[in-house]
mmCIF file of C-alpha atoms in Angstrom:
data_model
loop_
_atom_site.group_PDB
_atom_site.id
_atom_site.type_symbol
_atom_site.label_atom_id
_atom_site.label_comp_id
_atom_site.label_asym_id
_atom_site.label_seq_id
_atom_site.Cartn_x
_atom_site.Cartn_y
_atom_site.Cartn_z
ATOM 1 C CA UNK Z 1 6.075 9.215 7.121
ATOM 2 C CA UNK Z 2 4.340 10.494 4.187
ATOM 3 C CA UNK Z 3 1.964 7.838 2.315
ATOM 4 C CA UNK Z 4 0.732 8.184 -1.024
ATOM 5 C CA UNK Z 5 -3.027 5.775 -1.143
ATOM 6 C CA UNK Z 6 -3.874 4.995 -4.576
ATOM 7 C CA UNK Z 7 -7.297 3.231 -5.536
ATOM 8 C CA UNK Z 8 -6.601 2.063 -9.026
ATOM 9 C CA UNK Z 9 -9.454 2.628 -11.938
ATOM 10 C CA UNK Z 10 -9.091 3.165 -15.722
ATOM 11 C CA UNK Z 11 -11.871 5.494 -15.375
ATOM 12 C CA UNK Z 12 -10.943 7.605 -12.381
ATOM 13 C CA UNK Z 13 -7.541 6.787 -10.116
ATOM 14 C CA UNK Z 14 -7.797 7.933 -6.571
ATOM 15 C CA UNK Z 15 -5.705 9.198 -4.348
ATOM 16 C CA UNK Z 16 -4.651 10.436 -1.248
ATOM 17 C CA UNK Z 17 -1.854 11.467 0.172
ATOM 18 C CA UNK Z 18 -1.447 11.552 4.564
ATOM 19 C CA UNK Z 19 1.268 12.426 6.638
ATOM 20 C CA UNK Z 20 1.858 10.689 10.036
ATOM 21 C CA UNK Z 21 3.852 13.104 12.391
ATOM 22 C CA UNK Z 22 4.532 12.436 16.290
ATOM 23 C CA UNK Z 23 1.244 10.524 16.248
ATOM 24 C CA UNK Z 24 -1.315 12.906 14.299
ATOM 25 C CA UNK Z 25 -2.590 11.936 10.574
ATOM 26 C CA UNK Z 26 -2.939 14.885 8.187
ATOM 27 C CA UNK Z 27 -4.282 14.942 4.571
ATOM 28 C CA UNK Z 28 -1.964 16.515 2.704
ATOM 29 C CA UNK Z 29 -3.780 16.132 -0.581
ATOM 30 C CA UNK Z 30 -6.186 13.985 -2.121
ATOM 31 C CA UNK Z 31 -7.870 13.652 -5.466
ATOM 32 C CA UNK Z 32 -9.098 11.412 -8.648
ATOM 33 C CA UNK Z 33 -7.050 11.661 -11.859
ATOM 34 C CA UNK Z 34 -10.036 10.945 -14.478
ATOM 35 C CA UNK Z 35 -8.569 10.136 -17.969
ATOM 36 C CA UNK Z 36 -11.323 11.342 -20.934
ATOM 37 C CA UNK Z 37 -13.892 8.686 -21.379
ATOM 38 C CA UNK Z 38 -13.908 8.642 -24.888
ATOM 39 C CA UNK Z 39 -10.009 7.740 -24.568
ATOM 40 C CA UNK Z 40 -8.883 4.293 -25.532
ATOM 41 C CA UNK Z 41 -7.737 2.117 -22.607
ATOM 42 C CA UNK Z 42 -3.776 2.825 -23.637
ATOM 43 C CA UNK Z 43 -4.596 6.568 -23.765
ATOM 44 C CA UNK Z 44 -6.359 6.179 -20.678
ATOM 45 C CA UNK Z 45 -3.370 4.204 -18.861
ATOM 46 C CA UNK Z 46 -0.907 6.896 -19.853
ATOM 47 C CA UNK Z 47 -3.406 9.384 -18.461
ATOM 48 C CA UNK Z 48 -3.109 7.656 -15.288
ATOM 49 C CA UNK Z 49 0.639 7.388 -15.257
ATOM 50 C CA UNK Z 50 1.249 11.155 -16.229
ATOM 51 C CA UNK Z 51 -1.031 11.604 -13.467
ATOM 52 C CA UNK Z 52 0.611 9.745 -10.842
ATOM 53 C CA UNK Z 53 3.928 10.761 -11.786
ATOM 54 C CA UNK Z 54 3.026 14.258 -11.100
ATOM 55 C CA UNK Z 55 1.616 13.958 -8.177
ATOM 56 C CA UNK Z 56 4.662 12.002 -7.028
ATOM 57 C CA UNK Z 57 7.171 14.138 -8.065
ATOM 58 C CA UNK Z 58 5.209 17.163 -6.602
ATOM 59 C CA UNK Z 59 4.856 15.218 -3.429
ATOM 60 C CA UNK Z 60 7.588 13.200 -2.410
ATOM 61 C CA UNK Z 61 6.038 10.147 -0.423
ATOM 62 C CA UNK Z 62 7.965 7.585 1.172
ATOM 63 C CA UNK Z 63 5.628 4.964 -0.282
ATOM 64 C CA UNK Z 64 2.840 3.725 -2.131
ATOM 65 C CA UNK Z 65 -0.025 1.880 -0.668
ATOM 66 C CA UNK Z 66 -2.494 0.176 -3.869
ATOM 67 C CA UNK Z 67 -5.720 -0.951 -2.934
ATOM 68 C CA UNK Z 68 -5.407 -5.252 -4.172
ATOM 69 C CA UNK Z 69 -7.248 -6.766 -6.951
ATOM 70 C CA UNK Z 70 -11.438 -7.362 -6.082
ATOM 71 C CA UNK Z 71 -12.111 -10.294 -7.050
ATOM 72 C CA UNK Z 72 -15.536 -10.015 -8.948
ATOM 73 C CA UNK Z 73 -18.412 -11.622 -11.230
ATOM 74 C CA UNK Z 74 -17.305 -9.646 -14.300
ATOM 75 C CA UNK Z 75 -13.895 -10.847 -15.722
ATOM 76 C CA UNK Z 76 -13.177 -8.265 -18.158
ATOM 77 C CA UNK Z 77 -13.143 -5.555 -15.335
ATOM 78 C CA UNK Z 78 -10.872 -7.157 -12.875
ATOM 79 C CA UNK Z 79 -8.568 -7.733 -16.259
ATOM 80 C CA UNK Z 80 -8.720 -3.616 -17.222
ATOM 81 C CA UNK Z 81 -8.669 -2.522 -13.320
ATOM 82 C CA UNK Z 82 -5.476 -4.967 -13.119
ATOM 83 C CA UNK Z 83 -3.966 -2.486 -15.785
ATOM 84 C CA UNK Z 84 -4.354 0.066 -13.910
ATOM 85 C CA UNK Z 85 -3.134 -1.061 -10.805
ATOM 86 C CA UNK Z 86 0.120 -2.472 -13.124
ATOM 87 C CA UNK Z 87 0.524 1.344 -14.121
ATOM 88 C CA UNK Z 88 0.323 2.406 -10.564
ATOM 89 C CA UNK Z 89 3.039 -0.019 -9.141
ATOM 90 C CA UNK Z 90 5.268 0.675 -12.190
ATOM 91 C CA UNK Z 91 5.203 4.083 -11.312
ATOM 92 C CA UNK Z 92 6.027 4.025 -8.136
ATOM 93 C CA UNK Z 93 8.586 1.345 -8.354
ATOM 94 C CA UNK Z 94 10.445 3.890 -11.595
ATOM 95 C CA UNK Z 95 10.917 6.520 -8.567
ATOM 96 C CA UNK Z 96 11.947 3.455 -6.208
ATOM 97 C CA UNK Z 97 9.475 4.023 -3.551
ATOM 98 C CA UNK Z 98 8.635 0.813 -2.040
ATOM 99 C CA UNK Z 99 4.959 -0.277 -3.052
ATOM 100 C CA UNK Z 100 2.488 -1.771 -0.542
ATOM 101 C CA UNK Z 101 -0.809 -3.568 -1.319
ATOM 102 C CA UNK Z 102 -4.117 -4.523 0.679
ATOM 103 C CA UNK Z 103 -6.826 -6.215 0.003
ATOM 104 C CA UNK Z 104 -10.072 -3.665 0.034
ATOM 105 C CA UNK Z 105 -11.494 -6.187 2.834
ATOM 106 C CA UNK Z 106 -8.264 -5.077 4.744
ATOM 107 C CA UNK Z 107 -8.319 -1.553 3.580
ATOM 108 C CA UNK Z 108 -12.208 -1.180 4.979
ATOM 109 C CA UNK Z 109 -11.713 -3.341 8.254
ATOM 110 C CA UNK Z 110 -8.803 -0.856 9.303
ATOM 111 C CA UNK Z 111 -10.457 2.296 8.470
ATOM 112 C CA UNK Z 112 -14.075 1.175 9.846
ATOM 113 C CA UNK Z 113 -13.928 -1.365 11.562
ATOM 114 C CA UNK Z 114 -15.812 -4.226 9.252
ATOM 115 C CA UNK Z 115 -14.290 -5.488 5.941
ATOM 116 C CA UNK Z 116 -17.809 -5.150 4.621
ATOM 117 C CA UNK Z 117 -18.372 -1.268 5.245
ATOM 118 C CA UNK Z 118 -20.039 1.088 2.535
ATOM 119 C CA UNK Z 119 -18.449 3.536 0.506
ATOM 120 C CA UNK Z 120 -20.286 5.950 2.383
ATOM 121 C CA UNK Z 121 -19.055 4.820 5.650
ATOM 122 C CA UNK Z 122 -15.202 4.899 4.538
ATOM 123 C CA UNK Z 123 -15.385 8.540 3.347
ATOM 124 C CA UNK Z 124 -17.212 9.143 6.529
ATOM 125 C CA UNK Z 125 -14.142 7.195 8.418
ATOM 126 C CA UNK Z 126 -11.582 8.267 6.584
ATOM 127 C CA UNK Z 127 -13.078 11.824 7.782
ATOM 128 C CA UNK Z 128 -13.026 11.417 11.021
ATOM 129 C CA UNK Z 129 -9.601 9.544 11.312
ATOM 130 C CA UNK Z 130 -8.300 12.782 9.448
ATOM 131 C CA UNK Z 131 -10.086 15.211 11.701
ATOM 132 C CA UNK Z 132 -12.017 16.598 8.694
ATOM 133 C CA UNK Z 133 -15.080 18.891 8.386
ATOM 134 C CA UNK Z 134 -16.094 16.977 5.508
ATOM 135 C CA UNK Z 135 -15.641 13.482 4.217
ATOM 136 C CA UNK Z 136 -13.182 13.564 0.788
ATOM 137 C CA UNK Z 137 -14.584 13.826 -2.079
ATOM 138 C CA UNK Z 138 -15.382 11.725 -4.680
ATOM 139 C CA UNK Z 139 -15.465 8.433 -3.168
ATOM 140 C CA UNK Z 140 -12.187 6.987 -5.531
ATOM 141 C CA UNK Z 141 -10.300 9.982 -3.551
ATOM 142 C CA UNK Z 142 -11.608 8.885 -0.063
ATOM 143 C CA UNK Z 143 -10.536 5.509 -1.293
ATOM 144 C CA UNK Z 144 -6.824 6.288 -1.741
ATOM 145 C CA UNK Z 145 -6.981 8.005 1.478
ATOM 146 C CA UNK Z 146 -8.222 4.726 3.174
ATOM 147 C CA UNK Z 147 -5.343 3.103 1.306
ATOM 148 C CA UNK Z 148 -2.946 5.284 3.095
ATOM 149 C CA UNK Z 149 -4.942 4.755 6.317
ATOM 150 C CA UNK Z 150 -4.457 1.443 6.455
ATOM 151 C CA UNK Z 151 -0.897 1.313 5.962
ATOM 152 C CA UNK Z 152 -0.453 3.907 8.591
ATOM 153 C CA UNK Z 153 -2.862 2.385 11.071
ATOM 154 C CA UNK Z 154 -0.807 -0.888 11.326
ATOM 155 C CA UNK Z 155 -2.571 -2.815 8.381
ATOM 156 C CA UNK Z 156 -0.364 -5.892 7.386
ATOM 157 C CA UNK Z 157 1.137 -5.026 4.179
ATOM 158 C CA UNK Z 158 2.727 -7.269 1.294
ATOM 159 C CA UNK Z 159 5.178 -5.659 -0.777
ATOM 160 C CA UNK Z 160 4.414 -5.611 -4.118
ATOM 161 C CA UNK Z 161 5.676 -8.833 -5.656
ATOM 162 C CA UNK Z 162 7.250 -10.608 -2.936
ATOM 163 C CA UNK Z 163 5.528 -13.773 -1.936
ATOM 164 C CA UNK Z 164 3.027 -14.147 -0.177
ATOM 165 C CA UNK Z 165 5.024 -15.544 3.215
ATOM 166 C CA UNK Z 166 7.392 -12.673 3.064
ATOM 167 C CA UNK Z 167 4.698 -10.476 4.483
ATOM 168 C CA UNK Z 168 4.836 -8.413 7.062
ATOM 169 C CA UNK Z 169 5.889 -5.023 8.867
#
């Protein structure tokens, strides 16, 4: 199975992509698609979907894991990150690959160990899960790879817009 991790930002998108084979995890690819700053937040959105489409059609994974919505003090930036995730389940769901989401808590608990961990100790985990010399880098790429991670390691998905008691796998 070949999982495509995506941690969803208007100004950087991670990713990472990881293969599970007869029980062994291997990066296949990972990286941040950063739209120009100065872009306005539709430029910036179709930055991200050019991005991901790309990567997906240059890829081929059998699905999409996106980090869920963080719930935080500052309204406006859960409101623009929710665009980007919207982008990133759209373009999965154009190429019909079934889309998975976790909540970060869920995401860091399966990867460290604690839903409270650090972005250093992710990359760090996401490292040593993936036999690595070197933690990913940025952190938004070791993100998506955590993404994939979880889904991998046995994290309890929801699809993407199916309710809430429908979970499972």
């Amino acid at each position: 199975m070949r999982v495509l991790g995506i941690d969803p930002g208007t100004r950087g998108t991670g990713y990472g992509l990881v293969d599970s084979a007869e029980g062994k995890l291997r990066l296949v690819e990972c990286g941040v698609i950063r739209p120009p700053a100065a872009a306005s937040l539709p430029e910036r959105l179709r930055e991200i979907q050019e991005g991901l489409a790309e990567v997906i059609e240059r890829t081929d994974p059998s699905c999409v894991v996106v980090e869920g919505v963080f719930y935080g003090q500052n309204v406006r930036s859960m409101v623009v990150l929710a665009h980007a995730r919207g982008v990133a389940v759209l373009t999965a769901a154009q190429r019909d690959l079934p889309v998975f989401e976790y909540p970060p808590a869920e995401i860091k608990k399966a990867v460290v160990g604690t839903g409270g961990a650090t972005k250093e100790q992710v990359a760090f985990m996401v490292g040593k899960h993936l036999r690595l010399a070197t933690p990913p880098e940025p952190a938004d790429a070791a993100d998506g790879c955590a993404a994939a991670l979880c889904h991998l390691l046995g994290g309890r998905a929801r699809v993407k817009g199916e309710p809430r008691a429908a979970a499972g796998r």
